[in-house]
Coordinates of C-alpha atoms in Angstrom, one line a residue:
X25 CA -4.6 -6.6 -5.8
X26 CA -1.4 -8.6 -6.5
X27 CA -0.5 -11.8 -4.8
X28 CA 2.7 -10.2 -3.5
X29 CA 0.6 -7.5 -1.7
X30 CA -1.6 -10.1 -0.1
X31 CA 1.5 -12.0 1.1
X32 CA 3.0 -9.0 2.6
X33 CA -0.2 -8.0 4.4
X34 CA -0.6 -11.5 5.8
X35 CA 2.9 -11.8 7.0
X36 CA 3.3 -8.3 8.4
X37 CA 0.1 -8.8 10.4
X38 CA -0.2 -5.1 10.9
X39 CA 0.0 -2.0 8.7
X40 CA -2.8 -0.6 6.6
X41 CA -5.8 -2.8 7.7
X42 CA -8.5 -0.5 6.3
X43 CA -6.9 -0.4 2.9
X44 CA -7.8 -3.9 2.1
X45 CA -6.1 -5.6 4.5
X46 CA -1.4 -0.4 4.0
X47 CA 12.0 6.9 -0.7
X48 CA 14.1 9.0 -1.2
X49 CA 11.2 8.7 1.2
X50 CA 9.1 10.7 3.6
X51 CA 11.1 9.0 6.4
X52 CA 11.9 12.1 8.4
X53 CA 8.4 13.4 8.8
X54 CA 7.1 9.9 9.2
X55 CA 9.5 9.1 12.0
X56 CA 8.4 12.2 13.9
X57 CA 4.8 11.2 13.6
X58 CA 3.8 14.1 11.3
X59 CA 0.3 14.0 9.7
X60 CA 1.9 15.9 6.8
X61 CA 4.8 14.9 4.7
X62 CA 5.2 14.9 1.0
X63 CA 2.5 12.5 -0.2
X64 CA 3.9 12.9 -3.8
X65 CA 6.4 10.2 -2.8
X66 CA 3.6 7.7 -3.4
X67 CA 0.8 9.5 -5.2
X68 CA 3.0 10.3 -8.2
X69 CA 3.1 6.5 -8.9
X70 CA -0.7 6.1 -8.8
X71 CA -2.4 6.4 -12.2
X72 CA -6.1 7.0 -12.5
X73 CA -7.8 3.6 -12.4
X74 CA -9.0 3.9 -16.0
X75 CA -5.3 4.0 -17.1
X76 CA -4.5 0.7 -15.3
X77 CA -7.2 -1.9 -16.0
X78 CA -10.1 0.2 -17.2
X79 CA -11.6 -0.2 -13.7
X80 CA -13.2 2.3 -11.4
X81 CA -11.1 1.6 -8.3
X82 CA -7.9 -0.1 -7.0
X83 CA -6.0 -0.2 -3.8
X84 CA -2.5 1.3 -3.1
X85 CA 0.1 0.8 -0.4
X86 CA 3.2 2.8 0.6
X87 CA 5.9 1.3 2.8
X88 CA 8.7 3.7 3.9
X89 CA 11.5 1.1 4.3
X90 CA 14.0 3.8 5.1
X91 CA 11.9 4.7 8.2
X92 CA 11.5 1.1 9.2
X93 CA 15.3 0.5 8.8
X94 CA 16.0 3.5 11.0
X95 CA 13.6 2.1 13.7
X96 CA 14.6 -1.5 13.4
X97 CA 15.9 -1.7 17.0
X98 CA 12.4 -0.8 18.2
X99 CA 10.6 -3.4 16.1
X100 CA 9.9 -7.0 17.2
X101 CA 11.3 -8.5 14.0
X102 CA 12.8 -8.0 10.6
X103 CA 10.3 -7.4 7.7
X104 CA 12.3 -9.6 5.3
X105 CA 9.1 -10.4 3.4
X106 CA 9.7 -7.3 1.3
X107 CA 12.6 -9.0 -0.3
X108 CA 10.1 -11.2 -2.1
X109 CA 8.8 -8.1 -4.0
X110 CA 11.9 -7.7 -6.1
X111 CA 13.0 -11.4 -6.4
X112 CA 15.2 -12.6 -8.2
X113 CA 17.2 -9.3 -7.8
X114 CA 19.6 -9.8 -4.9
X115 CA 18.9 -6.9 -2.5
X116 CA 18.2 -6.7 1.2
X117 CA 15.0 -5.0 2.5
X118 CA 17.1 -2.4 4.3
X119 CA 18.9 -1.4 1.1
X120 CA 15.6 -0.2 -0.4
X121 CA 14.0 3.1 0.5
X122 CA 10.4 2.5 -0.3
X123 CA 7.8 0.2 -1.9
X124 CA 4.7 1.5 -3.5
X125 CA 1.9 -0.8 -4.7
X126 CA -0.3 0.6 -7.4
X127 CA -2.9 -2.1 -7.8
X128 CA -0.9 -5.1 -9.3
X129 CA 2.3 -3.1 -9.8
X130 CA 5.0 -2.8 -7.2
X131 CA 7.4 0.2 -7.4
X132 CA 10.7 -0.3 -5.5
X133 CA 13.1 2.7 -5.0
X134 CA 16.5 1.7 -3.8
X135 CA 20.3 2.1 -4.3
X136 CA 21.3 -0.9 -6.4
X137 CA 23.7 -1.8 -9.2
X138 CA 21.7 -1.8 -12.3
X139 CA 24.0 -4.1 -14.2
X140 CA 23.9 -6.6 -11.3
X141 CA 20.1 -6.4 -11.2
X142 CA 19.9 -7.2 -14.9
X143 CA 22.3 -10.1 -14.5
X144 CA 20.1 -11.5 -11.7
X145 CA 17.1 -11.3 -13.9
X146 CA 18.7 -12.9 -16.9
X147 CA 20.1 -15.7 -14.7
X148 CA 16.5 -16.4 -13.5
X149 CA 15.2 -16.7 -17.0
X150 CA 14.1 -13.2 -17.8
X151 CA 14.5 -12.1 -21.4
X152 CA 14.9 -8.5 -22.6
X153 CA 11.5 -7.2 -23.7
X154 CA 12.1 -3.7 -25.0
X155 CA 12.4 -0.3 -23.2
X156 CA 9.9 2.4 -22.2
X157 CA 10.8 5.9 -21.1
X158 CA 14.2 4.9 -19.9
X159 CA 13.0 1.6 -18.2
X160 CA 14.5 -1.6 -19.6
X161 CA 11.9 -4.3 -19.5
X162 CA 12.6 -8.0 -18.8
X163 CA 9.9 -10.7 -19.0
X164 CA 9.7 -14.2 -17.6
X165 CA 7.1 -15.9 -19.8
X166 CA 6.7 -18.9 -17.6
X167 CA 6.0 -16.8 -14.5
X168 CA 3.9 -14.3 -16.4
X169 CA 6.0 -11.6 -14.7
X170 CA 7.6 -8.4 -16.1
X171 CA 10.3 -6.3 -14.3
X172 CA 11.3 -2.8 -15.6
X173 CA 14.6 -1.4 -14.5
X174 CA 16.1 2.0 -14.4
X175 CA 18.6 3.7 -12.1
X176 CA 17.3 3.6 -8.6
X177 CA 13.9 2.1 -9.4
X178 CA 12.4 -1.3 -10.1
X179 CA 8.8 -1.9 -11.3
X180 CA 7.4 -5.3 -11.0
X181 CA 4.1 -6.7 -12.3
X182 CA 2.6 -10.1 -12.9
X183 CA -0.5 -11.6 -14.3
X184 CA -3.1 -10.7 -11.8
X185 CA -4.7 -14.1 -11.0
X186 CA -7.0 -12.3 -8.5
X187 CA -8.3 -9.8 -11.0
X188 CA -11.3 -10.0 -13.3
X189 CA -9.4 -9.1 -16.5
X190 CA -6.3 -10.3 -18.4
X191 CA -4.4 -7.0 -18.9
X192 CA -0.8 -7.5 -19.9
X193 CA 1.6 -6.7 -17.0
X194 CA 3.6 -4.5 -19.5
X195 CA 0.6 -2.3 -20.0
X196 CA 0.2 -1.9 -16.2
X197 CA 3.9 -0.9 -15.8
X198 CA 3.6 1.6 -18.6
X199 CA 0.6 3.2 -16.9
X200 CA 2.5 3.6 -13.7
X201 CA 5.5 5.1 -15.5
X202 CA 3.2 7.5 -17.3
X203 CA 1.7 8.6 -14.0
X204 CA 5.2 9.3 -12.6
X205 CA 6.1 11.3 -15.7
X206 CA 2.8 13.2 -15.7
X207 CA 1.6 11.8 -19.0
X208 CA -1.7 10.3 -17.6
X209 CA -3.9 11.6 -14.8
X210 CA -3.0 10.4 -11.3
X211 CA -5.5 8.8 -9.0
X212 CA -5.7 11.7 -6.5
X213 CA -6.1 14.2 -9.4
X214 CA -8.9 12.2 -11.2
X215 CA -10.9 11.1 -8.1
X216 CA -12.0 13.6 -5.5
X217 CA -12.6 10.8 -2.9
X218 CA -9.0 9.6 -3.3
X219 CA -7.8 13.2 -3.0
X220 CA -9.7 13.7 0.2
X221 CA -8.4 10.3 1.6
X222 CA -4.8 11.0 0.8
X223 CA -5.0 14.5 2.3
X224 CA -6.2 13.0 5.6
X225 CA -3.7 10.2 5.7
X226 CA -0.6 12.2 4.7
X227 CA 2.8 10.5 4.4
X228 CA 3.8 8.0 7.1
X229 CA 5.8 4.8 7.7
X230 CA 3.0 2.7 6.2
X231 CA 0.0 4.1 4.2
X232 CA -2.7 2.5 2.2
X233 CA -6.1 3.1 0.8
X234 CA -8.7 2.6 -1.9
X235 CA -11.8 4.1 -3.3
X236 CA -14.8 1.8 -3.8
X237 CA -18.4 1.5 -5.0
X238 CA -20.8 2.0 -2.1
X239 CA -21.5 -1.4 -0.5
X240 CA -24.8 -2.9 -1.5
X241 CA -25.4 -4.0 2.1
X242 CA -23.9 -2.7 5.4
X243 CA -22.2 -5.0 7.8
X244 CA -20.3 -3.1 10.4
X245 CA -18.8 -6.3 11.8
X246 CA -16.8 -6.7 8.6
X247 CA -16.2 -3.0 7.9
X248 CA -18.8 -2.5 5.3
X249 CA -20.6 0.7 6.1
X250 CA -23.5 2.4 4.3
X251 CA -22.5 5.1 1.9
X252 CA -18.8 4.4 2.2
X253 CA -16.8 5.6 -0.8
X254 CA -13.2 5.2 0.3
X255 CA -11.1 3.9 3.2
X256 CA -7.5 3.9 4.2
X257 CA -5.1 3.7 7.1
X258 CA -1.6 4.8 8.2
X259 CA 1.0 3.7 10.7
X260 CA 3.8 5.8 12.1
X261 CA 6.6 4.0 13.9
X262 CA 7.9 6.4 16.5
X263 CA 10.3 4.9 19.0
X264 CA 8.5 2.3 21.2
X265 CA 5.1 3.2 19.9
X266 CA 3.2 2.8 16.6
X267 CA 0.6 5.5 16.0
X268 CA -2.4 4.2 14.0
X269 CA -5.1 6.0 12.1
X270 CA -8.0 4.5 10.1
X271 CA -10.0 6.8 7.8
X272 CA -13.4 6.0 6.4
X273 CA -14.7 8.4 3.8
X274 CA -18.5 8.6 3.3
X275 CA -20.6 10.1 0.5
X276 CA -21.9 13.0 2.7
X277 CA -21.1 14.3 6.2
X278 CA -24.5 13.1 7.5
X279 CA -23.6 9.5 6.5
X280 CA -20.7 9.3 9.0
X281 CA -21.6 6.9 11.8
X282 CA -19.1 6.7 14.6
X283 CA -21.3 4.3 16.5
X284 CA -20.9 1.8 13.6
X285 CA -17.1 2.3 13.6
X286 CA -17.0 1.6 17.4
X287 CA -19.0 -1.6 16.8
X288 CA -16.6 -2.6 14.1
X289 CA -13.6 -2.2 16.4
X290 CA -15.3 -4.1 19.2
X291 CA -16.1 -6.9 16.9
X292 CA -12.5 -7.1 15.7
X293 CA -10.5 -6.7 18.9
X294 CA -10.1 -10.4 19.6
X295 CA -12.9 -10.4 22.1
X296 CA -15.1 -12.6 20.0
X297 CA -14.3 -16.2 18.9
X298 CA -14.0 -16.7 15.2
X299 CA -13.6 -13.0 14.4
X300 CA -10.4 -11.5 13.1
X301 CA -8.2 -9.4 15.5
X302 CA -7.5 -6.4 13.3
X303 CA -7.6 -4.1 16.3
X304 CA -6.0 -6.5 18.8
X305 CA -3.4 -4.7 21.0
X306 CA -4.6 -1.3 19.9
X307 CA -4.7 1.0 22.9
X308 CA -6.3 4.4 23.5
X309 CA -8.8 3.9 20.7
X310 CA -10.6 7.1 19.9
X311 CA -13.2 8.1 17.3
X312 CA -13.8 11.4 15.5
X313 CA -16.0 12.8 12.8
X314 CA -14.6 15.5 10.4
X315 CA -16.8 16.5 7.5
X316 CA -17.5 13.3 5.6
X317 CA -14.7 11.4 7.3
X318 CA -15.0 8.9 10.2
X319 CA -11.6 8.5 11.9
X320 CA -10.3 5.9 14.3
X321 CA -7.0 6.4 16.1
X322 CA -5.0 4.4 18.6
X323 CA -1.5 3.1 19.4
X324 CA 0.4 -0.2 19.4
X325 CA 3.6 -1.5 21.0
X326 CA 6.3 -1.2 18.4
X327 CA 8.1 -4.2 19.9
X328 CA 5.3 -6.5 18.7
X329 CA 4.7 -4.8 15.4
X330 CA 6.6 -7.3 13.2
X331 CA 6.5 -10.3 15.6
X332 CA 6.7 -13.4 13.6
X333 CA 7.2 -11.6 10.2

């Protein structure tokens, strides 16, 4: 998980809590609150984990900035934190259409002047570092950061100081490009748990998820459930309301424990001192079991969604 992703999650305070906290986009269907939408808008950028860091799992996030910009009058603040994603390129958050995080790689789709972006990078100490499938690469050795530029898209990766390995950012970027071009397997194609998770989440304003090894010990208070193999969440900003869904995917249908999910929500609704408030201000909380999925749904006030961001 990249430092940039951690910063966004902390400052946004909402979004895809279960995912490890979360175009030409799927903005239209997301705005209307559809559970469908074209998930290819983010799944196409997600290579199978083995192609990224030779690991079994990683987390992803999708932010439909076009939908957020269209709903900005309903939000309680401006999510300017996204602008840190593509620094030093000079671009406002509402000029971008989407951000996808594929582990430690950020993919930004936007309308921008490519020459101006390159000038910004060079002015900030980035040197040309070759080209890959139409993406011109620029590296800042001091920052350990690589940015790849093509028309309408920026890919950004840095040395993952939170990771266990030392994979070159360039290799990570190439894996994401290869996923987009269909030259490596994609996460949802190579992993049936990710496929099931994405199918349930659909496209939305904010989406995120991950697969995982089954927890060694269960602790419902912190969201670690027995036989859990994947988790994710979505947010749909729809006028004055944000519709939330958290999805927990278990190994088998018989493993789904909605009572444990309810205990988790109760322990994280700001009713206990010293406990995080992940579900604070969520109203109309409901629980469902569908196959091997445990699902939590609820709503928030859009006016407080980005308060303080």
